[in-house]
Coordinates of C-alpha atoms and ligand atoms in Angstrom, one line a residue:
M1152 CA 69.8 65.9 83.2
K1153 CA 72.6 62.9 83.0
P1154 CA 76.0 63.4 85.0
R1155 CA 78.7 63.3 82.7
P1156 CA 82.2 61.8 83.2
F1157 CA 83.6 63.4 86.5
H1158 CA 87.4 63.2 86.2
I1159 CA 89.9 62.3 89.2
P1160 CA 93.1 64.1 89.1
V1161 CA 96.2 62.3 90.0
S1162 CA 96.9 63.0 93.6
R1163 CA 93.2 61.1 94.4
R1164 CA 94.9 58.2 92.3
R1165 CA 97.7 58.7 94.9
F1166 CA 95.8 58.1 97.9
F1167 CA 94.3 54.6 97.0
K1168 CA 98.1 53.9 96.4
S1169 CA 98.8 55.0 99.4
M1170 CA 96.3 53.3 101.5
A1171 CA 97.5 49.9 100.0
A1172 CA 101.1 50.9 101.2
A1173 CA 99.9 51.5 104.5
S1174 CA 97.9 48.5 105.4
A1175 CA 100.9 46.6 104.2
G1176 CA 101.8 46.5 108.4
F1177 CA 104.3 47.0 110.6
T1178 CA 105.4 45.6 113.7
L1179 CA 106.3 47.3 116.9
P1180 CA 107.7 45.5 120.3
G1181 CA 107.1 46.5 123.7
Y1182 CA 103.3 45.8 124.0
L1183 CA 102.9 43.6 127.6
A1184 CA 99.8 41.4 128.6
E1185 CA 97.3 43.9 130.3
V1186 CA 94.0 44.4 130.6
L1187 CA 91.7 45.7 127.9
T1188 CA 89.8 48.8 128.6
T1189 CA 87.1 48.6 125.7
S1190 CA 87.8 52.5 124.2
P1191 CA 84.8 54.6 125.0
I1192 CA 82.5 55.7 122.3
V1193 CA 82.0 58.9 122.7
T1194 CA 80.9 62.4 120.1
Q1195 CA 82.0 62.2 117.1
G1196 CA 81.6 66.3 117.6
P1197 CA 80.5 68.6 115.1
Y1198 CA 84.1 68.8 113.1
Y1199 CA 84.5 65.3 111.4
P1200 CA 85.2 66.6 108.1
L1201 CA 82.5 67.5 105.2
A1202 CA 83.7 65.8 101.5
D1203 CA 84.9 68.7 100.5
D1204 CA 86.7 70.0 103.4
I1205 CA 88.7 67.0 103.2
P1206 CA 92.1 67.5 100.9
L1207 CA 92.8 64.8 98.6
D1208 CA 95.6 64.2 100.3
K1209 CA 94.2 61.8 103.0
D1210 CA 96.8 59.6 104.4
N1211 CA 98.1 58.7 107.7
D1212 CA 100.3 61.6 107.4
L1213 CA 98.2 65.2 108.4
V1214 CA 101.9 66.8 108.6
Q1215 CA 102.8 67.3 105.2
L1216 CA 100.0 67.9 102.7
G1217 CA 100.7 66.2 99.1
D1218 CA 104.4 67.4 97.9
N1219 CA 103.7 70.8 100.0
L1220 CA 107.2 72.2 100.8
N1221 CA 106.0 73.3 103.8
I1222 CA 104.8 70.9 106.9
A1223 CA 101.8 71.8 109.4
T1224 CA 103.3 74.2 111.9
G1225 CA 103.3 72.8 115.8
V1226 CA 104.9 69.9 117.2
V1227 CA 104.9 66.8 115.2
S1228 CA 103.7 63.7 116.8
Y1229 CA 103.8 59.9 116.2
I1230 CA 101.1 58.1 117.0
T1231 CA 101.5 53.8 117.1
G1232 CA 99.1 51.5 117.9
R1233 CA 96.1 48.2 117.0
V1234 CA 92.6 48.4 116.5
L1235 CA 91.5 44.9 118.5
D1236 CA 88.3 43.0 119.0
A1237 CA 86.6 43.0 122.6
S1238 CA 88.9 39.6 123.2
G1239 CA 92.5 41.5 122.0
N1240 CA 92.2 39.8 118.7
P1241 CA 94.2 42.2 116.1
V1242 CA 91.6 43.4 113.8
K1243 CA 92.2 43.2 110.1
N1244 CA 91.0 45.9 107.7
A1245 CA 90.1 48.5 110.4
L1246 CA 89.4 52.0 109.0
V1247 CA 91.2 54.0 111.2
E1248 CA 90.9 57.5 110.7
C1249 CA 92.4 60.9 112.7
W1250 CA 90.8 64.5 112.5
H1251 CA 92.0 67.6 114.9
A1252 CA 92.8 71.4 115.2
D1253 CA 95.6 72.6 114.0
H1254 CA 98.6 74.2 116.1
E1255 CA 95.6 77.8 116.6
G1256 CA 92.6 75.7 117.2
D1257 CA 91.2 75.5 114.0
Y1258 CA 89.5 72.8 111.9
L1259 CA 89.5 72.2 108.3
Y1260 CA 85.9 71.7 108.6
S1261 CA 83.7 74.0 107.5
T1262 CA 79.9 74.6 106.6
G1263 CA 81.0 77.2 103.4
T1264 CA 82.9 76.2 100.2
G1265 CA 85.9 74.1 100.5
R1266 CA 88.4 74.0 103.8
N1267 CA 88.0 76.8 106.7
P1268 CA 90.1 79.6 105.3
A1269 CA 91.9 79.9 109.3
C1270 CA 93.2 76.2 109.2
D1271 CA 96.7 76.2 108.6
A1272 CA 97.4 75.3 104.8
N1273 CA 99.7 72.6 105.5
F1274 CA 98.0 71.1 107.9
A1275 CA 96.2 67.8 106.4
G1276 CA 93.3 67.8 109.0
F1277 CA 92.0 64.4 109.0
G1278 CA 94.1 61.1 107.2
Q1279 CA 93.5 57.0 107.4
F1280 CA 94.4 54.0 107.8
L1281 CA 93.6 50.9 106.4
T1282 CA 95.3 48.2 109.4
G1283 CA 96.7 44.9 108.2
S1284 CA 96.4 41.8 109.4
S1285 CA 98.3 42.8 113.1
G1286 CA 95.8 45.3 113.3
Y1287 CA 98.7 48.1 113.5
F1288 CA 98.0 51.7 112.2
R1289 CA 100.2 55.0 112.2
F1290 CA 99.8 58.3 112.2
R1291 CA 101.9 61.1 111.7
T1292 CA 100.8 64.8 112.7
I1293 CA 101.0 67.7 115.3
K1294 CA 100.2 68.4 118.5
A1295 CA 96.5 69.9 118.7
G1296 CA 95.6 73.6 119.3
L1297 CA 92.8 74.6 121.7
Y1298 CA 90.0 76.5 121.3
T1299 CA 87.7 77.3 123.7
G1300 CA 85.1 75.1 125.7
R1301 CA 87.9 71.8 125.1
T1302 CA 90.9 70.9 126.4
R1303 CA 93.9 69.9 123.9
H1304 CA 92.4 66.1 122.0
Y1305 CA 92.2 64.1 119.1
H1306 CA 89.3 62.6 117.1
W1307 CA 89.1 58.9 116.1
G1308 CA 87.2 57.0 114.0
V1309 CA 86.6 53.4 113.8
T1310 CA 84.9 51.4 111.4
L1311 CA 85.2 47.8 111.6
P1312 CA 85.4 45.5 108.8
G1313 CA 82.1 44.5 107.8
R1314 CA 80.3 47.1 110.1
S1315 CA 78.7 50.4 108.6
T1316 CA 78.8 52.4 112.1
R1317 CA 82.1 54.3 112.9
S1318 CA 82.7 54.2 116.6
C1319 CA 84.1 57.6 117.5
T1320 CA 86.3 58.1 120.7
Q1321 CA 89.2 60.8 121.9
T1322 CA 92.7 60.5 122.9
G1323 CA 93.9 63.6 124.9
W1324 CA 97.3 64.2 126.9
N1325 CA 98.3 63.7 130.9
E1326 CA 99.8 66.9 130.9
V1327 CA 98.7 70.1 132.1
A1328 CA 97.6 72.2 128.9
Y1329 CA 98.6 75.5 128.4
S1330 CA 98.1 77.8 125.5
N1331 CA 100.4 78.8 122.5
T1332 CA 101.1 81.8 124.4
G1333 CA 101.8 79.8 127.6
A1334 CA 98.7 80.7 129.9
Q1335 CA 97.3 77.5 131.8
W1336 CA 94.3 76.8 129.8
A1337 CA 90.2 76.8 131.4
T1338 CA 89.6 73.6 130.2
Q1339 CA 92.0 70.9 131.5
N1340 CA 91.4 67.1 131.5
S1341 CA 89.5 67.4 135.1
N1342 CA 86.9 69.5 133.7
D1343 CA 86.3 69.2 130.2
N1344 CA 82.9 67.6 129.5
V1345 CA 84.0 64.8 127.1
F1346 CA 86.6 63.4 129.3
A1347 CA 84.6 64.1 132.6
S1348 CA 81.7 61.9 131.7
L1349 CA 84.8 58.7 131.8
T1350 CA 85.7 56.2 134.4
A1351 CA 89.0 56.3 135.9
A1352 CA 90.0 53.4 133.9
Q1353 CA 88.9 54.7 130.2
K1354 CA 90.8 58.3 131.2
A1355 CA 94.2 56.0 132.0
A1356 CA 93.3 54.3 129.1
I1357 CA 93.0 57.5 126.5
L1358 CA 95.0 60.1 128.6
L1359 CA 98.4 59.4 126.5
D1360 CA 102.3 60.4 127.6
F1361 CA 104.2 61.5 124.7
L1362 CA 107.7 60.9 124.9
P1363 CA 110.5 62.6 122.6
V1364 CA 111.6 60.6 119.9
E1365 CA 115.3 59.2 120.2
G1366 CA 117.8 61.1 118.0
T1367 CA 115.7 64.1 116.7
T1368 CA 116.4 67.6 118.0
T1369 CA 113.4 69.2 116.3
G1370 CA 111.3 68.0 119.6
E1371 CA 109.5 65.3 118.0
V1372 CA 106.8 62.9 120.0
Y1373 CA 105.6 60.1 119.6
T1374 CA 102.9 57.6 121.7
Q1375 CA 101.3 54.1 121.3
W1376 CA 97.1 53.8 122.0
D1377 CA 95.0 50.9 120.9
F1378 CA 91.6 51.9 120.3
V1379 CA 90.0 48.4 122.1
S1380 CA 86.4 48.0 120.3
G1381 CA 83.2 46.3 122.0
Y1382 CA 82.8 44.5 118.7
T1383 CA 83.9 41.6 117.5
P1384 CA 84.7 41.9 113.6
V1385 CA 81.8 39.9 111.2
E1386 CA 83.4 37.1 109.3
P1387 CA 84.4 36.3 107.0
T1388 CA 86.2 39.7 106.3
Y1389 CA 85.4 41.9 103.5
P1390 CA 88.2 43.5 100.0
A1391 CA 90.5 46.2 101.4
P1392 CA 89.6 49.2 99.4
G1393 CA 90.9 48.4 96.0
G1394 CA 89.5 47.8 92.1
F1395 CA 89.6 45.6 89.6
L1396 CA 88.9 45.8 85.9
A1397 CA 85.9 44.5 83.7
S1398 CA 84.8 44.3 80.0
G1399 CA 81.1 45.8 79.7
E1400 CA 79.3 43.4 77.4
L1401 CA 77.3 45.4 74.9
V1402 CA 73.3 44.9 75.8
A1403 CA 70.4 46.9 74.3
G1404 CA 69.6 50.3 76.1
P1405 CA 66.5 52.7 75.9
G1406 CA 65.7 53.7 72.4
S1407 CA 68.8 53.2 69.6
S1408 CA 71.6 54.0 72.0
P1409 CA 73.5 50.5 73.4
R1410 CA 74.8 49.9 77.4
Y1411 CA 77.2 47.9 78.8
K1412 CA 76.7 45.8 81.0
L1413 CA 79.2 44.8 83.9
T1414 CA 78.5 42.6 86.6
F1415 CA 80.6 41.9 90.1
R1416 CA 80.1 40.7 93.8
A1417 CA 78.9 43.8 95.6
Y1418 CA 79.6 43.8 99.4
P1419 CA 77.2 45.5 101.7
N1420 CA 78.1 49.6 101.9
Y1421 CA 80.7 49.3 99.8
C1422 CA 80.4 52.0 98.0
Y1423 CA 81.4 51.2 93.9
E1424 CA 81.9 53.5 91.0
V1425 CA 83.1 52.9 87.5
Y1426 CA 86.6 54.1 85.6
S1427 CA 87.6 54.0 82.1
N1428 CA 89.0 56.1 79.2
P1429 CA 92.2 57.1 80.5
T1430 CA 93.7 60.0 78.4
L1431 CA 97.2 60.4 78.2
A1432 CA 97.3 64.2 77.5
D1433 CA 96.5 65.2 81.1
L1434 CA 96.7 61.1 82.5
E1435 CA 93.4 61.6 83.8
W1436 CA 90.8 58.7 84.1
A1437 CA 86.8 59.6 83.8
A1438 CA 84.1 58.3 87.0
L1439 CA 81.4 57.3 84.1
P1440 CA 77.7 57.8 85.6
F1441 CA 75.6 54.8 85.3
S1442 CA 72.4 53.0 85.6
L1443 CA 70.7 50.2 87.9
T1444 CA 68.8 49.6 85.6
R1445 CA 69.4 48.4 81.5
T1446 CA 66.8 51.1 80.4
G1447 CA 66.3 53.6 83.1
A1448 CA 67.7 57.2 84.3
I1449 CA 71.6 56.9 83.9
D1450 CA 71.7 59.2 86.9
R1451 CA 74.2 58.3 89.2
H1452 CA 78.4 58.4 89.7
K1453 CA 78.3 56.1 92.8
H1454 CA 76.6 53.1 94.5
V1455 CA 76.6 51.9 97.6
A1456 CA 75.5 48.0 97.7
T1457 CA 72.8 47.0 100.2
A1458 CA 73.3 43.5 100.2
E1459 CA 76.1 40.7 99.5
G1460 CA 75.4 39.2 95.9
P1461 CA 75.7 40.1 92.0
L1462 CA 75.9 43.6 91.2
T1463 CA 74.6 44.6 87.8
I1464 CA 75.3 48.1 86.8
Y1465 CA 74.6 49.5 83.1
V1466 CA 77.3 51.7 81.5
E1467 CA 76.8 53.7 78.1
A1468 CA 80.2 54.8 77.4
P1469 CA 82.4 52.3 75.8
A1470 CA 85.7 51.2 77.1
I1471 CA 88.1 52.6 74.8
K1472 CA 90.9 51.2 75.8
G1473 CA 88.9 47.5 76.3
F1474 CA 88.5 48.1 79.9
Y1475 CA 86.4 49.5 83.0
K1476 CA 87.9 49.6 86.1
V1477 CA 85.3 49.4 89.4
S1478 CA 86.6 51.1 92.1
F1479 CA 85.1 50.3 96.0
R1480 CA 85.6 52.2 99.3
V1481 CA 84.7 50.3 102.6
P1482 CA 82.2 50.8 104.8
G1483 CA 82.4 54.1 106.7
A1484 CA 85.2 55.3 104.0
N1485 CA 84.2 58.8 102.5
T1486 CA 81.7 58.7 99.8
G1487 CA 82.4 62.2 98.7
T1488 CA 83.2 62.7 94.7
P1489 CA 82.2 61.9 92.6
Ligands
FE2_2521 FE1 87.2 69.1 118.9

């Protein structure tokens, strides 16, 4: 059975836009020349969200989910920093992902359908940021909650442009961990099984001091942290996530049904989708199914390119408005629906 058009709701499209705005870049003063410690690569852990755990809102604000009036419970925390390569150069187009437990220590990850119902319904639990030319990233989230067996920590995944592997690390708090009821937590930085494997220099680089945000009365805190990659980004850097418009060329399909041929330049490990036929009634765009061959089965909604060069796809649905929109995701980005 061939896939039907898959409709993308408004909030998903807003995510694409917010990624573009987020990568516009900003500056922070105060960094001093220092010896760089390569960020330790530690376990991704079991709670990197699955496609159906992740909220449609995947931006860099984990505190407010979509247009919710209520925000997540917890100490609002800002993390700003840069992605640097092994030589200390800022890395443009690095995908930074952050995920962590809510105030009570529950992740949004769930092996069932949808997100973990125990997780704070107002907490996004996961966010992404694509760095601009200065390498900076910024997240607003809450102080991570504690769960049995670990001390307090954030999870980070950083994917450099041109690479298909997500480098995972974790940051902690340079403090004694207390539970929400004020009891000293059994697992501290000194006996946490992830942090215990790090060298003193690595620990110093990832155990962070959070300071009060001046001028606020709500207890907000901030910190600065650079992710220093052991890799040097592949040059040239490839496009940021986005899309382009394309017209389809009418060609003979199988039997009597015509198809529309789209050819464009693709990059390895980028995920491509094709959209068309927005309807005014509900402002929905349809992700159209397609085939990689002129007469083969219409059998997919997305395609991950394996090499750089021309990619041709064949769509059966005509572009009622006269154009298709080809949308693409960078390597390492979540490639959930459609
Ligand atoms: Fe964790």
